[in-house]
mmCIF file of C-alpha atoms in Angstrom:
data_model
loop_
_atom_site.group_PDB
_atom_site.id
_atom_site.type_symbol
_atom_site.label_atom_id
_atom_site.label_comp_id
_atom_site.label_asym_id
_atom_site.label_seq_id
_atom_site.Cartn_x
_atom_site.Cartn_y
_atom_site.Cartn_z
ATOM 1 C CA MET S 18 107.017 143.853 102.154
ATOM 2 C CA ILE S 19 109.028 142.152 105.717
ATOM 3 C CA GLU S 20 108.656 138.323 105.265
ATOM 4 C CA ARG S 21 108.865 136.077 108.663
ATOM 5 C CA ASP S 22 109.467 132.427 108.329
ATOM 6 C CA ASP S 23 105.921 131.539 110.212
ATOM 7 C CA GLY S 24 104.187 133.912 107.565
ATOM 8 C CA LEU S 25 104.243 137.191 108.896
ATOM 9 C CA ILE S 26 104.492 139.608 106.512
ATOM 10 C CA ILE S 27 105.272 143.157 107.472
ATOM 11 C CA ALA S 28 104.945 146.485 104.699
ATOM 12 C CA ASN S 29 107.285 149.495 105.039
ATOM 13 C CA ASP S 30 106.892 152.144 104.006
ATOM 14 C CA ALA S 31 110.477 153.253 101.237
ATOM 15 C CA SER S 32 110.682 156.011 101.860
ATOM 16 C CA ARG S 33 112.419 155.487 104.815
ATOM 17 C CA TYR S 34 115.433 153.809 104.014
ATOM 18 C CA PHE S 35 115.749 157.200 101.271
ATOM 19 C CA ALA S 36 115.130 160.291 104.182
ATOM 20 C CA GLU S 37 117.997 161.572 105.201
ATOM 21 C CA PRO S 38 120.266 162.468 107.509
ATOM 22 C CA GLU S 39 118.006 165.640 109.544
ATOM 23 C CA HIS S 40 115.313 162.953 109.796
ATOM 24 C CA TRP S 41 117.011 160.589 112.004
ATOM 25 C CA SER S 42 116.887 159.741 115.417
ATOM 26 C CA ASP S 43 119.853 162.330 117.356
ATOM 27 C CA LEU S 44 121.815 159.542 118.499
ATOM 28 C CA GLU S 45 121.387 157.561 114.569
ATOM 29 C CA ARG S 46 122.717 160.603 113.564
ATOM 30 C CA TRP S 47 125.975 161.322 115.548
ATOM 31 C CA GLY S 48 126.992 157.416 115.220
ATOM 32 C CA TRP S 49 126.490 158.426 111.186
ATOM 33 C CA GLU S 50 128.637 161.396 112.429
ATOM 34 C CA GLN S 51 131.595 159.433 113.638
ATOM 35 C CA ALA S 52 132.657 157.698 110.372
ATOM 36 C CA ALA S 53 136.295 158.824 108.960
ATOM 37 C CA GLY S 54 137.939 157.956 106.338
ATOM 38 C CA ARG S 55 137.205 155.518 103.954
ATOM 39 C CA ILE S 56 134.128 153.646 104.754
ATOM 40 C CA LEU S 57 132.426 150.372 103.891
ATOM 41 C CA ASP S 58 128.992 150.671 104.273
ATOM 42 C CA VAL S 59 127.635 147.256 105.090
ATOM 43 C CA GLY S 60 123.786 145.836 103.789
ATOM 44 C CA CYS S 61 124.321 149.840 102.154
ATOM 45 C CA GLY S 62 120.323 149.707 100.786
ATOM 46 C CA GLY S 63 119.503 152.599 98.237
ATOM 47 C CA GLY S 64 122.493 154.482 99.992
ATOM 48 C CA ARG S 65 120.663 155.916 102.744
ATOM 49 C CA HIS S 66 123.198 156.951 104.500
ATOM 50 C CA ALA S 67 126.729 156.920 102.223
ATOM 51 C CA VAL S 68 124.890 159.042 99.150
ATOM 52 C CA PRO S 69 125.843 161.911 102.763
ATOM 53 C CA TRP S 70 128.583 161.191 103.547
ATOM 54 C CA LEU S 71 130.106 161.140 99.634
ATOM 55 C CA ALA S 72 128.168 164.912 100.162
ATOM 56 C CA LEU S 73 130.561 165.369 102.584
ATOM 57 C CA GLY S 74 133.868 163.865 100.778
ATOM 58 C CA HIS S 75 133.766 160.530 102.334
ATOM 59 C CA GLU S 76 134.391 157.283 100.663
ATOM 60 C CA VAL S 77 131.843 155.246 100.590
ATOM 61 C CA VAL S 78 131.777 151.400 99.140
ATOM 62 C CA GLY S 79 128.274 149.767 99.686
ATOM 63 C CA LEU S 80 128.089 146.589 99.642
ATOM 64 C CA GLU S 81 124.669 145.686 99.542
ATOM 65 C CA PRO S 82 122.934 141.309 98.328
ATOM 66 C CA SER S 83 120.184 142.613 95.978
ATOM 67 C CA PRO S 84 121.653 143.185 92.940
ATOM 68 C CA GLU S 85 118.568 146.276 93.173
ATOM 69 C CA ALA S 86 119.385 147.481 95.846
ATOM 70 C CA VAL S 87 123.251 148.932 94.577
ATOM 71 C CA ARG S 88 121.481 149.514 91.708
ATOM 72 C CA VAL S 89 119.187 152.258 93.541
ATOM 73 C CA SER S 90 122.637 152.914 95.022
ATOM 74 C CA ARG S 91 125.211 153.909 92.353
ATOM 75 C CA GLU S 92 122.352 155.461 89.729
ATOM 76 C CA ARG S 93 122.318 157.164 93.864
ATOM 77 C CA GLY S 94 126.526 157.822 92.472
ATOM 78 C CA VAL S 95 127.750 154.888 95.927
ATOM 79 C CA GLU S 96 130.002 153.564 94.180
ATOM 80 C CA ALA S 97 128.230 149.800 95.439
ATOM 81 C CA ILE S 98 129.083 146.322 94.525
ATOM 82 C CA ILE S 99 127.178 143.056 95.865
ATOM 83 C CA GLY S 100 127.979 140.648 98.461
ATOM 84 C CA SER S 101 128.129 140.001 102.618
ATOM 85 C CA VAL S 102 129.660 139.992 105.415
ATOM 86 C CA PRO S 103 131.141 136.714 105.335
ATOM 87 C CA SER S 104 131.186 135.650 102.005
ATOM 88 C CA LEU S 105 133.315 139.494 101.662
ATOM 89 C CA PRO S 106 134.449 140.053 97.517
ATOM 90 C CA GLU S 107 137.652 140.574 96.708
ATOM 91 C CA GLY S 108 138.932 144.046 95.675
ATOM 92 C CA LEU S 109 137.587 146.152 98.677
ATOM 93 C CA GLY S 110 140.445 147.094 99.720
ATOM 94 C CA GLN S 111 141.035 148.448 102.774
ATOM 95 C CA PHE S 112 138.152 151.206 105.597
ATOM 96 C CA ASP S 113 138.956 153.152 108.431
ATOM 97 C CA THR S 114 135.001 152.663 109.242
ATOM 98 C CA ILE S 115 133.178 149.918 109.071
ATOM 99 C CA ALA S 116 129.777 150.713 109.096
ATOM 100 C CA LEU S 117 126.299 148.555 110.600
ATOM 101 C CA PHE S 118 123.777 151.260 109.824
ATOM 102 C CA GLY S 119 119.915 151.204 109.844
ATOM 103 C CA ASN S 120 119.427 148.358 112.687
ATOM 104 C CA ASN S 121 122.216 146.516 110.212
ATOM 105 C CA LEU S 122 124.439 145.546 113.837
ATOM 106 C CA ALA S 123 120.785 142.354 112.989
ATOM 107 C CA LEU S 124 123.860 141.668 110.170
ATOM 108 C CA LEU S 125 125.421 139.679 112.591
ATOM 109 C CA GLY S 126 122.434 136.897 112.275
ATOM 110 C CA GLY S 127 122.377 135.590 115.484
ATOM 111 C CA PRO S 128 124.567 134.730 118.705
ATOM 112 C CA ALA S 129 126.631 131.515 116.250
ATOM 113 C CA GLN S 130 127.225 133.269 113.024
ATOM 114 C CA ALA S 131 127.817 136.729 114.715
ATOM 115 C CA PRO S 132 131.545 135.568 115.782
ATOM 116 C CA GLU S 133 132.003 134.820 111.354
ATOM 117 C CA VAL S 134 130.795 137.417 110.624
ATOM 118 C CA LEU S 135 132.434 139.909 113.025
ATOM 119 C CA ALA S 136 135.987 137.592 112.038
ATOM 120 C CA ALA S 137 136.002 138.782 108.530
ATOM 121 C CA LEU S 138 136.559 142.394 108.884
ATOM 122 C CA PRO S 139 139.087 142.391 109.804
ATOM 123 C CA ALA S 140 140.578 141.464 105.953
ATOM 124 C CA VAL S 141 139.346 144.531 104.848
ATOM 125 C CA THR S 142 140.202 146.850 107.724
ATOM 126 C CA ARG S 143 142.356 149.388 108.771
ATOM 127 C CA PRO S 144 145.545 149.379 111.712
ATOM 128 C CA GLY S 145 143.281 151.149 114.793
ATOM 129 C CA ALA S 146 139.867 150.841 112.330
ATOM 130 C CA GLN S 147 136.617 151.795 114.281
ATOM 131 C CA LEU S 148 132.953 149.998 113.045
ATOM 132 C CA ILE S 149 130.330 151.756 114.030
ATOM 133 C CA GLY S 150 125.688 150.850 113.192
ATOM 134 C CA SER S 151 123.289 150.490 115.542
ATOM 135 C CA GLY S 152 120.127 148.172 115.345
ATOM 136 C CA MET S 153 117.140 147.717 117.850
ATOM 137 C CA ASP S 154 116.377 145.535 120.996
ATOM 138 C CA PRO S 155 114.370 143.637 120.831
ATOM 139 C CA GLY S 156 112.093 144.165 123.829
ATOM 140 C CA ASP S 157 109.283 141.322 124.588
ATOM 141 C CA GLY S 158 108.170 142.158 121.009
ATOM 142 C CA GLY S 159 104.102 142.832 121.556
ATOM 143 C CA THR S 160 101.928 140.760 121.797
ATOM 144 C CA ALA S 161 102.278 140.707 118.063
ATOM 145 C CA HIS S 162 105.845 139.019 118.693
ATOM 146 C CA ALA S 163 104.884 136.613 121.485
ATOM 147 C CA ASP S 164 103.523 133.948 120.163
ATOM 148 C CA PHE S 165 107.465 134.034 117.347
ATOM 149 C CA GLN S 166 109.503 134.584 120.508
ATOM 150 C CA ALA S 167 107.616 131.488 121.881
ATOM 151 C CA TRP S 168 108.080 129.170 118.719
ATOM 152 C CA ASN S 169 112.193 131.178 118.753
ATOM 153 C CA LEU S 170 112.980 129.803 121.609
ATOM 154 C CA ARG S 171 111.593 126.275 121.152
ATOM 155 C CA ARG S 172 113.589 125.972 117.955
ATOM 156 C CA GLY S 173 116.670 126.949 120.005
ATOM 157 C CA ARG S 174 117.639 129.893 118.063
ATOM 158 C CA ALA S 175 118.403 133.139 120.110
ATOM 159 C CA ARG S 176 115.332 135.738 121.520
ATOM 160 C CA GLY S 177 115.175 138.593 118.316
ATOM 161 C CA GLN S 178 116.562 136.333 116.114
ATOM 162 C CA LEU S 179 114.533 136.453 113.293
ATOM 163 C CA ARG S 180 114.137 134.210 109.971
ATOM 164 C CA ILE S 181 113.631 137.141 106.985
ATOM 165 C CA ARG S 182 113.692 137.869 103.688
ATOM 166 C CA VAL S 183 112.874 141.335 101.977
ATOM 167 C CA ARG S 184 110.334 141.755 98.957
ATOM 168 C CA ASP S 185 109.317 144.002 96.282
ATOM 169 C CA GLY S 186 106.277 142.994 94.043
ATOM 170 C CA ALA S 187 107.998 139.812 92.085
ATOM 171 C CA THR S 188 111.783 140.610 93.611
ATOM 172 C CA THR S 189 112.815 138.404 96.191
ATOM 173 C CA THR S 190 116.120 137.901 98.307
ATOM 174 C CA PRO S 191 117.313 135.397 99.750
ATOM 175 C CA TRP S 192 116.160 134.022 103.342
ATOM 176 C CA PHE S 193 118.793 135.671 106.444
ATOM 177 C CA ASP S 194 119.533 136.082 109.384
ATOM 178 C CA TYR S 195 118.565 139.123 110.987
ATOM 179 C CA TRP S 196 119.554 139.445 114.917
ATOM 180 C CA LEU S 197 117.525 142.401 117.285
ATOM 181 C CA ALA S 198 120.155 141.337 120.260
ATOM 182 C CA THR S 199 119.641 142.620 124.094
ATOM 183 C CA PRO S 200 122.555 144.979 123.989
ATOM 184 C CA ASP S 201 124.104 142.975 126.752
#
């Protein structure tokens, strides 16, 4: 379940978080294939991207704020650590690829937070490291989201900026900003 700060609750089928590469979009699969060297999978969830990288022999560290998602990733063989950007845990080491897949470019949070998030990454990257990921253009959001977008803009928040939390039964993440930024 994903809860938005205006009260909207959306139920998702969790199986999409475990889909194999052959079930991803062509663009997502192409981006995922660009990973090289040691990979930091930011917002790794249950290991959707990390597990197939491991199968190819990559060294992957998953970074995830949800203790339950970290548990699932670890059960699937991923070295997963509780944490997030910009508050990176110490001792992560250096990476050649920083991955923000599964629309996790939205973890930049918003125009005000994005520079802080991005500024934290060089501390864990090697020279020449790459940042790859996927996001979602909020588009017009359709009728169901038009009122929310208008309310959001009146509050001085960016178009496509959400305040959400994820719930599974009684387990809930803290509220966090999630930014569905337009390509520009």
